[in-house]
Amino acid sequence: MPTNQDVAEKLNLVFQLMQLAGENRFKAIAFDKASQTIAGLSEDINTFIENENLTDIKGIGKSIAQDIYDYAKTGEMPVLEDFKKKVPVGLIKWLDISGLGPKNILKIHQQFRITEIDELKELIDNGKLAELPGLGGKSAEKIAKSIEWMEKFDERCRLDQATVIAESIFESLKDLEGVQQIEVAGSLRRAKETIGDIDILIAAGEEYIPELFEVFTNHERVTEILGKGDTKSSVRTQEGRQVDLRIVKPENFAAALMYFTGSKEHNVVMRSRARERGMSLNEYGLYKLKDDGETNWDAPQPFKDESDIYKHLDLNWVPPELREDRGEFEIYENQEELPLVQESHIRGVIHAHSTWSDGKFSIKEMAEACIERGYEYLGISDHSKTAAYAGGLSVDEIKQQWEEIDQLNEVYKSEGKNFVILKGIESDILADGNLDYEEDVLAGFDFVIASVHQTLDMPRDKMMERMRNAIKNPYTRILGHPTGRLLLKRNGSDLDLNELVALAVEHNTAIEINASPWRLDLDWSYGNKAKEVGLMTSINPDAHSIDGIDVIKYGVRIARKGKYEKERVLNTKSAEEVMEFFRAR
Ligand code: DGT
Ligand code: CA
Ligand code: CA
Ligand code: ZN
């Protein structure tokens, strides 16, 4: 019996090979989407296979369903075998080489019969690639450079890394002459947890383009110019990130912004909504369709911003974070907006470490940093005793810490400050799901965050059992970083997160969105389930330093992406309301 992962991988392979084979883009994207859906599916795919109801899963059409049935029955997926005959699997890696599109990859392969990147490097070194018609020495050099970079740097980076780079380039461009509008687009505007390349879009008159590109390619972060055309220029920064700058005519800006914000999946639905309404949507605008179904470029539909374009398609404006084709169309067809959480709603900090365990600053210093930032409370949660490597607290130390917190709170009170420190702990979830202290100790905290820090790789059923016990524990008020993943470094525990979300609601426990850009855990993609069952979350910085408090902004973006309304974010509430939630058990 195939696992969900097996099926997802096979479908992804089809997607990649289709790209290489120059197959119709929509067809290819359908496989990509089906693959992602199944990888994120909480139920066992075999249940659907046995019941022959795969098409009940959103994003799985009839034909892909058939491919999966065939695969389950025979161990082979005919569509995949077909494409494997057309293009060798080894070429997939080549798709990551910037400056080398699927067409050229296939051409090189057919000419030289090679499939490995090492062989490609050899071809470049001995000058053979440059002799291939249509390529030349310049391209060969560029490809060599790309390979070098690719091997040196990961293909994606974290949200915070991309944000820092994008902000500095954005700042250097935004006030230049001729810039009428400027926005970051792509996955960064959508707040994906990892970013491939950074996309920036400018509206400017044609006469300004050369100078704008000049400034862009001379930015201090830029180490290499990957491409420079009439309207698009790409660079590599010293961090190894690619940044694309596109400059469009002011009248095309809104359509281009929508197009380059994506996601691809969102765009596909938008385009089909346009066609259903006799229109064609592209990166330039919205146009009437001619009788033969072609775009009538002489019949543009008026719009001044993204919102107008959505209106034409009977939708309200969709916040960029939600543009993933995960239910946003149903929502914004009917609703003006969702009351999503915003950074300005956050009133306090929950989940922070101090020098009592592995934090860099004292409780007082952390508290002062919170006050400076306008927060009304700080929920200190140092590590518990089992986390000895992280300076976990003994029962004695806990008592001393409580005294310190009481004293500090006295001072704030006498000074008339609207600020309070809450006594928490980040208790390890032990292997059997128990918390780390006896009941009488646990009862003394204002709140307990329960987190797994060791043995993350138990089999799914064992891990679920462990989590279930932790959630059922009446002292658990927040489940911390549920999967334990470290983005681009380590996969998290194997868990049924949909079930976990439901369990948390059943036991009136919150699950945090750990705002550390390494984690962003709980993942936003469980937001639909969370919304359905009414999960309470808390956007927690897991701060180990003062700077560490400021990652809350990434957590907010991920929470928005997960469709969390302000109401369902614990730390948008007052200290009293938060305490009420902690006590309600
Ligand atoms: P990334 O860079 O991998 O983190 O993800 P994105 O979403 O930024 O992707 P990117 O940079 O390749 O393209 C930016 C946006 O442009 C993408 O979200 C949607 C749009 N776009 C690019 N290529 C296509 C395409 O082939 N079809 C459609 N529908 N949209 C595309
Ligand atoms: Ca991008
Ligand atoms: Ca891009
Ligand atoms: Zn932790």
Coordinates of C-alpha atoms in Angstrom, one line a residue, residues 40-338:
G40 CA -0.7 17.8 3.4
L41 CA -3.6 15.4 3.7
S42 CA -4.4 14.3 7.3
E43 CA -6.3 11.1 6.3
D44 CA -4.7 8.0 4.9
I45 CA -4.9 8.2 1.1
N46 CA -5.6 4.4 1.1
T47 CA -9.0 5.1 2.6
F48 CA -9.9 7.1 -0.4
I49 CA -8.4 4.6 -2.7
E50 CA -10.4 1.7 -1.2
N51 CA -13.6 3.8 -1.3
E52 CA -12.8 5.0 -4.8
N53 CA -13.6 8.5 -3.8
L54 CA -10.3 10.3 -4.5
T55 CA -12.1 13.0 -6.4
D56 CA -13.8 14.1 -3.1
I57 CA -10.4 15.6 -2.2
K58 CA -10.3 19.1 -3.4
G59 CA -7.7 19.5 -6.1
I60 CA -7.8 15.9 -7.3
G61 CA -9.6 15.6 -10.7
K62 CA -10.8 12.5 -12.4
S63 CA -7.8 11.8 -14.5
I64 CA -5.2 12.3 -11.6
A65 CA -7.5 10.1 -9.5
Q66 CA -7.2 7.4 -12.1
D67 CA -3.5 7.7 -12.1
I68 CA -3.4 7.1 -8.4
Y69 CA -5.8 4.1 -8.6
D70 CA -3.5 2.6 -11.2
Y71 CA -0.5 3.3 -9.1
A72 CA -2.1 1.7 -6.0
K73 CA -3.1 -1.4 -8.1
T74 CA 0.1 -2.0 -10.1
G75 CA 2.8 -0.1 -8.3
E76 CA 3.4 1.9 -11.4
M77 CA 1.8 5.2 -12.5
P78 CA 1.4 5.0 -16.3
V79 CA 1.6 8.7 -16.9
L80 CA 4.8 8.8 -15.0
E81 CA 6.3 5.9 -16.9
D82 CA 5.3 7.7 -20.2
F83 CA 7.1 10.8 -19.2
K84 CA 10.1 8.9 -17.9
K85 CA 10.4 7.5 -21.4
K86 CA 10.3 11.0 -22.9
V87 CA 12.7 12.7 -20.4
P88 CA 15.2 11.3 -18.0
V89 CA 14.6 11.9 -14.3
G90 CA 18.2 13.1 -13.8
L91 CA 17.3 16.3 -15.7
I92 CA 14.9 17.5 -13.0
K93 CA 17.7 18.9 -10.9
W94 CA 18.7 21.0 -13.9
L95 CA 15.4 23.0 -13.6
D96 CA 17.0 24.7 -10.6
I97 CA 19.8 26.2 -12.7
S98 CA 18.8 29.8 -13.4
G99 CA 19.2 30.9 -17.0
L100 CA 18.6 27.4 -18.3
G101 CA 14.9 26.8 -19.2
P102 CA 13.2 23.4 -19.9
K103 CA 13.6 23.9 -23.7
N104 CA 17.4 24.3 -23.5
I105 CA 17.7 21.5 -21.0
L106 CA 16.1 19.1 -23.4
K107 CA 18.1 20.4 -26.3
I108 CA 21.4 19.8 -24.4
H109 CA 20.3 16.4 -23.3
Q110 CA 19.3 15.3 -26.8
Q111 CA 22.5 16.7 -28.4
F112 CA 25.0 15.2 -25.8
R113 CA 23.0 12.4 -24.2
I114 CA 23.9 13.5 -20.7
T115 CA 21.7 13.6 -17.6
E116 CA 24.0 14.7 -14.7
I117 CA 25.0 18.2 -13.7
D118 CA 28.6 17.1 -13.4
E119 CA 28.5 16.0 -17.0
L120 CA 27.1 19.4 -17.9
K121 CA 29.9 21.1 -16.0
E122 CA 32.4 19.1 -18.1
L123 CA 30.7 20.2 -21.3
I124 CA 31.1 23.8 -20.2
D125 CA 34.7 23.3 -19.2
N126 CA 35.7 21.8 -22.5
G127 CA 33.9 24.4 -24.5
K128 CA 31.4 22.1 -26.1
L129 CA 28.3 23.6 -24.7
A130 CA 29.2 27.0 -26.1
E131 CA 29.2 25.5 -29.6
L132 CA 25.6 24.4 -29.4
P133 CA 23.5 26.6 -31.7
G134 CA 21.5 29.1 -29.8
L135 CA 23.6 29.0 -26.7
G136 CA 27.1 30.5 -27.1
G137 CA 29.9 31.3 -24.8
K138 CA 28.0 33.9 -22.8
S139 CA 25.2 31.6 -21.9
A140 CA 27.6 28.8 -21.1
E141 CA 29.4 31.0 -18.7
K142 CA 26.2 32.1 -17.1
I143 CA 25.1 28.5 -16.7
A144 CA 28.4 27.6 -15.1
K145 CA 28.0 30.5 -12.6
S146 CA 24.5 29.4 -11.8
I147 CA 25.6 25.9 -11.1
E148 CA 28.3 27.2 -8.8
W149 CA 25.8 29.3 -6.9
M150 CA 23.2 26.6 -6.8
E151 CA 25.7 24.2 -5.2
K152 CA 26.8 26.9 -2.8
F153 CA 23.4 28.1 -1.6
D154 CA 20.1 26.5 -0.8
E155 CA 17.3 27.1 -3.2
R156 CA 15.1 28.8 -0.6
C157 CA 15.6 31.0 2.4
R158 CA 13.5 31.9 5.4
L159 CA 10.9 34.6 5.5
D160 CA 13.0 36.9 7.8
Q161 CA 16.1 36.6 5.6
A162 CA 14.1 37.5 2.5
T163 CA 12.4 40.3 4.3
V164 CA 15.6 42.0 5.3
I165 CA 17.0 41.9 1.8
A166 CA 13.8 43.0 0.2
E167 CA 13.4 45.9 2.6
S168 CA 16.8 47.3 1.9
I169 CA 16.4 47.1 -1.8
F170 CA 12.9 48.5 -1.6
E171 CA 14.1 51.5 0.4
S172 CA 16.8 52.3 -2.1
L173 CA 14.3 52.4 -4.9
K174 CA 11.1 53.8 -3.5
D175 CA 12.0 57.5 -3.6
L176 CA 13.8 57.6 -7.0
E177 CA 12.6 59.8 -9.7
G178 CA 9.8 58.3 -11.9
V179 CA 8.7 55.7 -9.3
Q180 CA 4.9 56.0 -9.1
Q181 CA 4.2 52.8 -7.3
I182 CA 6.4 50.1 -5.8
E183 CA 5.5 46.9 -4.1
V184 CA 7.1 43.6 -3.1
A185 CA 5.3 40.8 -4.9
G186 CA 5.7 37.0 -5.1
S187 CA 5.8 34.6 -2.2
L188 CA 7.2 37.3 0.1
R189 CA 4.0 39.4 -0.3
R190 CA 2.0 36.3 0.4
A191 CA 4.1 35.6 3.5
K192 CA 5.2 32.1 2.7
E193 CA 7.4 30.6 5.4
T194 CA 10.2 30.1 2.9
I195 CA 11.1 32.2 -0.1
G196 CA 12.6 31.2 -3.5
D197 CA 13.4 34.5 -5.1
I198 CA 12.3 38.0 -4.2
D199 CA 10.1 39.9 -6.6
I200 CA 9.8 43.6 -6.7
L201 CA 7.4 45.6 -9.0
I202 CA 7.6 49.3 -10.0
A203 CA 5.2 51.5 -12.0
A204 CA 7.2 54.0 -13.9
G205 CA 7.3 55.7 -17.3
E206 CA 9.5 54.2 -19.9
E207 CA 12.1 57.0 -19.8
Y208 CA 13.0 56.2 -16.2
I209 CA 13.6 52.5 -16.7
P210 CA 17.4 52.5 -17.5
E211 CA 18.3 54.7 -14.5
L212 CA 16.1 52.6 -12.2
F213 CA 17.8 49.4 -13.3
E214 CA 21.1 51.1 -13.0
V215 CA 20.5 51.8 -9.3
F216 CA 19.0 48.4 -8.7
T217 CA 22.0 46.5 -10.2
N218 CA 24.4 48.7 -8.3
H219 CA 22.8 48.1 -4.9
E220 CA 25.5 47.3 -2.3
R221 CA 24.1 43.8 -1.7
V222 CA 24.3 42.8 -5.4
T223 CA 27.2 40.6 -6.4
E224 CA 26.1 39.5 -9.8
I225 CA 23.7 40.6 -12.5
L226 CA 21.8 37.6 -13.8
G227 CA 19.8 39.3 -16.5
K228 CA 18.9 42.7 -17.7
G229 CA 16.0 43.1 -20.2
D230 CA 13.7 46.0 -21.2
T231 CA 11.3 45.6 -18.3
K232 CA 12.9 43.0 -16.0
S233 CA 16.3 42.7 -14.3
S234 CA 17.5 40.0 -12.0
V235 CA 20.4 40.0 -9.6
R236 CA 22.1 37.8 -7.1
T237 CA 22.8 39.3 -3.6
Q238 CA 25.8 38.5 -1.5
E239 CA 23.5 36.2 0.6
G240 CA 22.9 34.1 -2.5
R241 CA 19.4 35.3 -3.1
Q242 CA 17.9 36.2 -6.4
V243 CA 15.9 39.4 -6.7
D244 CA 13.8 40.1 -9.8
L245 CA 12.8 43.7 -10.5
R246 CA 10.0 44.4 -13.0
I247 CA 9.1 47.8 -14.2
V248 CA 5.7 48.2 -15.8
K249 CA 3.6 51.0 -17.2
P250 CA 1.5 52.7 -14.5
E251 CA -1.8 51.6 -16.2
N252 CA -0.7 48.0 -16.0
F253 CA 0.6 48.1 -12.4
A254 CA -2.4 46.6 -10.6
A255 CA -2.8 43.7 -13.0
A256 CA 1.0 43.0 -12.9
L257 CA 1.0 43.2 -9.1
M258 CA -1.8 40.7 -8.9
Y259 CA -0.1 38.4 -11.5
F260 CA 3.3 38.5 -9.9
T261 CA 2.0 38.2 -6.4
G262 CA 0.5 34.8 -7.3
S263 CA 0.2 32.2 -6.2
K264 CA 0.2 30.4 -9.5
E265 CA -2.7 28.4 -8.1
H266 CA -4.6 31.5 -7.2
N267 CA -3.9 33.0 -10.6
V268 CA -5.2 30.0 -12.4
V269 CA -8.6 30.3 -10.6
M270 CA -8.7 34.1 -11.3
R271 CA -8.1 33.5 -15.0
S272 CA -10.8 31.0 -15.3
R273 CA -13.2 33.3 -13.4
A274 CA -12.4 35.9 -16.0
R275 CA -13.0 33.6 -18.9
E276 CA -16.4 32.5 -17.4
R277 CA -17.3 36.2 -17.5
G278 CA -16.2 36.7 -21.1
M279 CA -12.9 38.3 -20.1
S280 CA -9.2 37.5 -20.3
L281 CA -7.0 38.3 -17.3
N282 CA -3.2 38.6 -17.7
E283 CA -0.2 40.5 -16.3
Y284 CA -1.3 43.6 -18.3
G285 CA -4.9 43.9 -17.4
L286 CA -8.4 42.6 -17.9
Y287 CA -9.7 42.5 -21.5
K288 CA -12.9 41.4 -23.2
L289 CA -12.8 38.1 -25.1
K290 CA -13.4 38.1 -28.8
D291 CA -15.9 35.6 -30.3
D292 CA -13.1 33.2 -31.1
G293 CA -12.0 33.2 -27.5
E294 CA -8.9 35.4 -28.1
T295 CA -8.0 38.4 -26.0
N296 CA -9.4 41.6 -27.5
W297 CA -6.5 44.0 -26.7
D298 CA -8.7 46.9 -27.9
A299 CA -11.3 46.3 -25.2
P300 CA -9.6 46.7 -21.8
Q301 CA -11.8 46.8 -18.7
P302 CA -11.1 49.7 -16.4
F303 CA -9.4 49.3 -13.0
K304 CA -7.3 51.4 -10.9
D305 CA -6.2 48.9 -8.2
E306 CA -6.3 45.3 -7.4
S307 CA -9.6 45.7 -5.7
D308 CA -11.2 46.8 -8.9
I309 CA -10.0 43.7 -10.7
Y310 CA -11.4 41.5 -8.0
K311 CA -14.7 43.4 -8.3
H312 CA -14.9 42.6 -12.0
L313 CA -14.6 38.9 -11.1
D314 CA -17.3 39.2 -8.4
L315 CA -14.9 39.1 -5.5
N316 CA -13.9 41.3 -2.7
W317 CA -10.2 42.1 -2.4
V318 CA -8.3 39.1 -1.1
P319 CA -5.4 39.9 1.2
P320 CA -2.1 38.6 -0.4
E321 CA -1.4 36.2 2.4
L322 CA -4.6 34.3 1.5
R323 CA -3.9 33.9 -2.2
E324 CA -3.1 30.2 -2.2
D325 CA -6.4 28.8 -3.5
R326 CA -7.3 27.3 -0.1
G327 CA -10.8 28.5 0.3
E328 CA -10.3 32.3 -0.2
F329 CA -12.6 32.4 -3.2
E330 CA -15.6 31.1 -1.3
I331 CA -14.9 33.5 1.5
Y332 CA -14.4 36.7 -0.5
E333 CA -17.3 35.9 -2.9
N334 CA -19.6 36.5 0.1
Q335 CA -17.7 38.6 2.6
E336 CA -16.3 42.1 2.4
E337 CA -13.4 41.1 4.6
L338 CA -12.3 38.8 7.4

